[in-house]
Coordinates of C-alpha atoms and ligand atoms in Angstrom, one line a residue:
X1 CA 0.0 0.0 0.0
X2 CA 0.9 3.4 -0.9
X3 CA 1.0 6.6 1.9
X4 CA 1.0 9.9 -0.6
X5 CA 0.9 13.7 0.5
X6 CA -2.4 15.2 -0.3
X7 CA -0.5 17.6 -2.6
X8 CA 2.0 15.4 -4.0
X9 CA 2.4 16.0 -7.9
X10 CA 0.5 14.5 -10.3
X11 CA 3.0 12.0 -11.8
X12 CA 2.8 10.8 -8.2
X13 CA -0.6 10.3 -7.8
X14 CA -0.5 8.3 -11.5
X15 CA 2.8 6.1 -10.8
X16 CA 0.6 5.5 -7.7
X17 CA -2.2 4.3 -9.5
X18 CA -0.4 2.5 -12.0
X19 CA 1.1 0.4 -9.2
X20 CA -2.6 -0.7 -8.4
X21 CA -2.0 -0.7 -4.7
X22 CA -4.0 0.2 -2.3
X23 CA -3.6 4.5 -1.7
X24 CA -4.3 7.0 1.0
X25 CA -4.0 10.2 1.0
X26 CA -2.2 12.0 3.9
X27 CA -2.9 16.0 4.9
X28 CA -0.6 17.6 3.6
X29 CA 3.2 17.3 5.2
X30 CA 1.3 16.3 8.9
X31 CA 3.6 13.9 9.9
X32 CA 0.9 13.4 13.0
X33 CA -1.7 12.4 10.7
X34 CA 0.3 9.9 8.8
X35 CA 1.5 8.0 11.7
X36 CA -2.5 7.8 12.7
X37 CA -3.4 6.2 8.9
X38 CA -0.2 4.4 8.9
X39 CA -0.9 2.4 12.4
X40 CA -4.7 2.1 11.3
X41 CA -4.2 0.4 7.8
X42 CA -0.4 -0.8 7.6
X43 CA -1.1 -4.1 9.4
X44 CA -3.3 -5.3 6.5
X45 CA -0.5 -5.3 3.7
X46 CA 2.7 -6.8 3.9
X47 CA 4.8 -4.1 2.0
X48 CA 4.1 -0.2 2.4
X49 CA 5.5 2.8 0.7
X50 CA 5.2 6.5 1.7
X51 CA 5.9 9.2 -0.9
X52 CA 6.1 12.5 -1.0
X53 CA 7.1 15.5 -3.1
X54 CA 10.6 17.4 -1.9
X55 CA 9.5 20.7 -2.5
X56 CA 5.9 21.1 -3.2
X57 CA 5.7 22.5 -6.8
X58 CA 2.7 25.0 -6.2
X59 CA 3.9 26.6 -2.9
X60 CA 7.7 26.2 -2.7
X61 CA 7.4 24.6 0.9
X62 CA 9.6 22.0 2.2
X63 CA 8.6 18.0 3.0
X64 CA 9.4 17.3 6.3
X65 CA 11.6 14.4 5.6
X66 CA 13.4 13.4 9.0
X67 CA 10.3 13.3 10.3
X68 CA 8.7 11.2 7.3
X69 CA 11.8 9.2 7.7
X70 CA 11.8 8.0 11.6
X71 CA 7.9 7.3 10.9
X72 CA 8.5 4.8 8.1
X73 CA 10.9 3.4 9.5
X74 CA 9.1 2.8 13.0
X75 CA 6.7 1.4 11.2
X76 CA 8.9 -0.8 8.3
X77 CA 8.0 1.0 5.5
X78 CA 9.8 2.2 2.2
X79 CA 10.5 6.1 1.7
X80 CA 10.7 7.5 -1.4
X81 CA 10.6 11.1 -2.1
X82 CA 10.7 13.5 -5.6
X83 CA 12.6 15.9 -5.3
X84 CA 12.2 17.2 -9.1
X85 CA 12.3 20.8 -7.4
X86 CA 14.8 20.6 -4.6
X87 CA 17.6 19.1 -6.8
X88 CA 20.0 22.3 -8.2
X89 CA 18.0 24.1 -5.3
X90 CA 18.2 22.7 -1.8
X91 CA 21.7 21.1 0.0
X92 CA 24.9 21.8 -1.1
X93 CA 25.7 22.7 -4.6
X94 CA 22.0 21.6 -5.1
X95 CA 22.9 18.2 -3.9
X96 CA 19.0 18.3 -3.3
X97 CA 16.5 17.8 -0.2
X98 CA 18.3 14.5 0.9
X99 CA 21.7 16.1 1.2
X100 CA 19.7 19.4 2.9
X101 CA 18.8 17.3 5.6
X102 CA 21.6 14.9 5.9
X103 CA 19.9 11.8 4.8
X104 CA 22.0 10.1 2.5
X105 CA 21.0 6.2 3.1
X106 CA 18.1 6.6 4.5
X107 CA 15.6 7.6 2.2
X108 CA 15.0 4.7 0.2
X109 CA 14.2 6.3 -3.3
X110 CA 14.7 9.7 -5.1
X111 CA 13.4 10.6 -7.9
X112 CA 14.5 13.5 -9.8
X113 CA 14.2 15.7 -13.2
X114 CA 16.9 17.5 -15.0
X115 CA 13.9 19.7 -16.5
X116 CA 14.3 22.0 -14.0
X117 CA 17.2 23.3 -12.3
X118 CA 19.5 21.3 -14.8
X119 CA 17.4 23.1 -18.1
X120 CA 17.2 20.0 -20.3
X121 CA 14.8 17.1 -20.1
X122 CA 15.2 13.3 -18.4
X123 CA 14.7 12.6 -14.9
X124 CA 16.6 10.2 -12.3
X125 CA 15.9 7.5 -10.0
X126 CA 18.7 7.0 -7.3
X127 CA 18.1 4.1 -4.8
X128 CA 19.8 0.8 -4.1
X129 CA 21.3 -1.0 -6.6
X130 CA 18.8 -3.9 -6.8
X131 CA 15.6 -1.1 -7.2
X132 CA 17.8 0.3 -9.9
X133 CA 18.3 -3.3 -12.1
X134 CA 14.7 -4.2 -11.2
X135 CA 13.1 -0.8 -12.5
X136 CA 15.9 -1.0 -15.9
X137 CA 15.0 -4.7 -16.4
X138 CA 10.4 -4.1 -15.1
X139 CA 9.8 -0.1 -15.4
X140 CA 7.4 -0.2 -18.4
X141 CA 6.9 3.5 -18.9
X142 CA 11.1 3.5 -19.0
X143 CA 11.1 0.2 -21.3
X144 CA 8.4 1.1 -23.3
X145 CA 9.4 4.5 -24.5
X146 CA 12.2 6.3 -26.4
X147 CA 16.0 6.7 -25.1
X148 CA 16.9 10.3 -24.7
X149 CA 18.7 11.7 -27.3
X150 CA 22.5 12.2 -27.4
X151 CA 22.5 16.1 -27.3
X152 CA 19.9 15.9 -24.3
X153 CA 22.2 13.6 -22.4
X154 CA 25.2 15.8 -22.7
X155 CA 23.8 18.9 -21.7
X156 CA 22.5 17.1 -18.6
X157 CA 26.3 16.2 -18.2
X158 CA 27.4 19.9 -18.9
X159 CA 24.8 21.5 -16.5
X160 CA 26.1 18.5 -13.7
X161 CA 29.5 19.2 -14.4
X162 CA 28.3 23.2 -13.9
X163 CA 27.0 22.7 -10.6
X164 CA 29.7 20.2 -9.4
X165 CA 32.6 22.9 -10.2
X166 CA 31.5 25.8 -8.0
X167 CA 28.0 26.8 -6.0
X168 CA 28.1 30.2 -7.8
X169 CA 25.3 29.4 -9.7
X170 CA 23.2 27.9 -6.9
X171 CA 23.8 31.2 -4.8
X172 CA 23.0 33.3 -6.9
X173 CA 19.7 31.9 -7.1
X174 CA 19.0 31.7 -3.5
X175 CA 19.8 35.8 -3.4
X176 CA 17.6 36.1 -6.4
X177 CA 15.0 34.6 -4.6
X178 CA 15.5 36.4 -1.4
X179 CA 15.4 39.7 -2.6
X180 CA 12.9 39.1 -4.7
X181 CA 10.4 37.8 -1.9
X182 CA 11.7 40.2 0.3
X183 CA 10.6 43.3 -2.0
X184 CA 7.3 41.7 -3.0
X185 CA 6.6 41.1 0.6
X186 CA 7.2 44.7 1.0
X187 CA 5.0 45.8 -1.2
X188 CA 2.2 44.0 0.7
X189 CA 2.2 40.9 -1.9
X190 CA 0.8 37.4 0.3
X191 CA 3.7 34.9 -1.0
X192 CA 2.2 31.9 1.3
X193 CA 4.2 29.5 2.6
X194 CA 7.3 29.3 0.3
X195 CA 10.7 28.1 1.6
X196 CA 12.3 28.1 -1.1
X197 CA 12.6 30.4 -4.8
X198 CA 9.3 29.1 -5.6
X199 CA 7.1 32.6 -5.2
X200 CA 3.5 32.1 -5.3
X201 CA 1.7 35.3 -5.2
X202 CA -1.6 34.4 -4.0
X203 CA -4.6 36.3 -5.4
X204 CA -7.6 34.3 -4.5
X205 CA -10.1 34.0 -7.2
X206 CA -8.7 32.6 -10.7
X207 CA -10.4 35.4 -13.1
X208 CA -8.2 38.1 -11.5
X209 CA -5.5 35.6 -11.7
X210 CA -5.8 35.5 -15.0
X211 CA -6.2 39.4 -15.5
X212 CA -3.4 39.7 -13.4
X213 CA -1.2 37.5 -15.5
X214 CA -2.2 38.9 -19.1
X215 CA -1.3 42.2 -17.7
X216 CA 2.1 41.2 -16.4
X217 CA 2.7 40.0 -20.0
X218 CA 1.7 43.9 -21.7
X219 CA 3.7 45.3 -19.0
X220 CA 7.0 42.7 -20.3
X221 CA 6.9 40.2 -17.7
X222 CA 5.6 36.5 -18.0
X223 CA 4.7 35.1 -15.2
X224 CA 1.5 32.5 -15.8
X225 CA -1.7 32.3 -13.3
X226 CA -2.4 28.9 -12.1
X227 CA -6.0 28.1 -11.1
X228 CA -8.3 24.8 -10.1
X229 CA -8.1 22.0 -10.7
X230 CA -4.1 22.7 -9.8
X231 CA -4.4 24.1 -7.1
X232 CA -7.9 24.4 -4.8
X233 CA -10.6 26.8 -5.6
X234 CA -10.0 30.5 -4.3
X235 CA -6.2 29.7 -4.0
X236 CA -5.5 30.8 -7.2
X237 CA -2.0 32.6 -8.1
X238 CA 0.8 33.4 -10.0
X239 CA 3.8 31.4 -9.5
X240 CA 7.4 33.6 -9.7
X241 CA 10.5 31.2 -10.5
X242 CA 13.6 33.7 -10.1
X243 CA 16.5 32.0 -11.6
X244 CA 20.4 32.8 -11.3
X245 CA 20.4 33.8 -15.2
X246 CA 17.9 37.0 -13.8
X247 CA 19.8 40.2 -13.2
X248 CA 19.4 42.7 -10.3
X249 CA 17.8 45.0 -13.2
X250 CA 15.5 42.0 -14.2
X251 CA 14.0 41.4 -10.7
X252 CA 13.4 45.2 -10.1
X253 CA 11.5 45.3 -13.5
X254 CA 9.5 42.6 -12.5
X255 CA 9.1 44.2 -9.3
X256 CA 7.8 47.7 -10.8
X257 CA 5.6 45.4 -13.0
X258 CA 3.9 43.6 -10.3
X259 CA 3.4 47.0 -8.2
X260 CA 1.6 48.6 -11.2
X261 CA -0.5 45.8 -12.0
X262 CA -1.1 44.9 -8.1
X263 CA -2.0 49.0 -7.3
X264 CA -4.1 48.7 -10.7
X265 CA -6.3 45.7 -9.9
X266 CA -7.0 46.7 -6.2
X267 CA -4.5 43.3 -4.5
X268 CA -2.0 46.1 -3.1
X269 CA -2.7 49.2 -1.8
Ligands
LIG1 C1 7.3 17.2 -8.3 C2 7.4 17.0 -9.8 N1 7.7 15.7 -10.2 C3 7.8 15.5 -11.6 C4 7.6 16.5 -12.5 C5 7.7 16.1 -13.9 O1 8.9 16.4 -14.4 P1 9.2 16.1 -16.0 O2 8.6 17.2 -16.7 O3 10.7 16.1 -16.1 O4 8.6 14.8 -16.3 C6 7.3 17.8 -12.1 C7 7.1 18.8 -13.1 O5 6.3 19.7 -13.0 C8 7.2 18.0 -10.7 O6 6.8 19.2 -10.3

């Protein structure tokens, strides 16, 4: 049986159902709540998984993974976590959410893009060597479907062999994203619950959303709106990605953007 976040991504939730175990749903990163389902259910099936995004996509906050971690294991189950937005973000050189936490061995199973930080396309899975010859040799959607292509797989090598020979670029993003949360915080933007450079700006309802974005784009800036069924009704937003390419100048246009827009449609005052 299969222990997923409530919010986990929605390759999760369909790798969970093609596995055609048995799934629950736990609220969102309550460790608490887990343990509850975990000692009311696991007792019926003899092998048990919990997964969980790294970094949640939408909102840029942070799995609790030691905690996730002592709680499967109390209870023998295997932890498996993607961390398609930590890796090139979180740990050291953007070692990703394992290495942030210090818990190299003890998570069972990452899984990981390089469509992301890295830029290119192709993902990773990184667990023990027998899950790794047993997913190469039994992984139908892997089996079943084209090899990546030559130039794809060398710029995944080029951007690893960036981030392996210094943490410039990795630290540069982090004081993107600082500064940039910072001054939209300061202009009396709501950016939730991030933790990391993920920067929702929450607006509520998704037609303003929408507004909101289309007139980012006239004023230079694209920045899309994402609404239900991604995210739950009234939560809607736009998501903010500041990367290490943006420069100082960038951010502050972007800033003077959102301020004109956000004075405009009434979200700031
Ligand atoms: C948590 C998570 N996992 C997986 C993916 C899918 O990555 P890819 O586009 O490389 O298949 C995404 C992309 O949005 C994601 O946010």
């Amino acid at each position: 049986m299969i222990f997923s976040d409530q919010l986990n991504h929605a390759s999760i939730i369909d790798g969970c159902r093609l596995s055609r175990a048995k799934i629950i749903a736990y609220p969102h990163n309550d460790v608490d709540a887990l343990e509850d389902l975990i000692k009311e259910h696991r007792g019926n099936y003899r092998r048990a998984l919990v997964v969980t995004d790294g970094v949640f996509s939408m909102d840029g906050d942070i799995a609790p993974l030691p905690q996730l971690a002592e709680v499967a294991k109390r209870h023998n189950c295997i932890l498996m976590v993607d961390d398609a937005h930590g890796e090139g973000v979180l740990g050291r050189g953007g070692r990703g959410i394992v290495d942030h936490f210090g818990l190299h061995g003890i998570v069972d199973i990452e899984v990981g893009t390089l469509s992301k930080a890295f830029g290119v396309v192709g993902g990773v899975v990184a667990g023990s060597k027998r899950l790794v010859e047993w997913l190469r040799q039994r992984g139908r959607p892997f089996l079943f479907s084209s090899a990546m292509t030559v130039p794809d797989v060398a710029a995944c090598l080029a951007a690893l062999d960036l981030l392996e020979e210094s943490t410039e670029l990795v630290d540069r993003l982090w004081e993107n994203a600082r500064y940039f949360k910072a001054e939209m915080q300061a202009l009396g933007f709501d950016t939730g619950q991030s933790e990391t450079p993920i920067t929702p700006v929450m607006l509520g309802e998704a037609p303003l959303a929408q507004t909101f974005s289309r007139r980012l784009f006239e004023e230079g800036v694209f920045a899309t709106a994402i609404g239900y069924p991604t995210v739950p009704r009234g939560a809607a937003r736009i998501r903010v990605m500041p990367s290490a390419a943006h420069t100082k100048e960038d951010l502050d246009f972007a800033l003077q953007a959102f301020a004109k827009v956000g004075r405009e449609l009434g979200v700031i005052g």
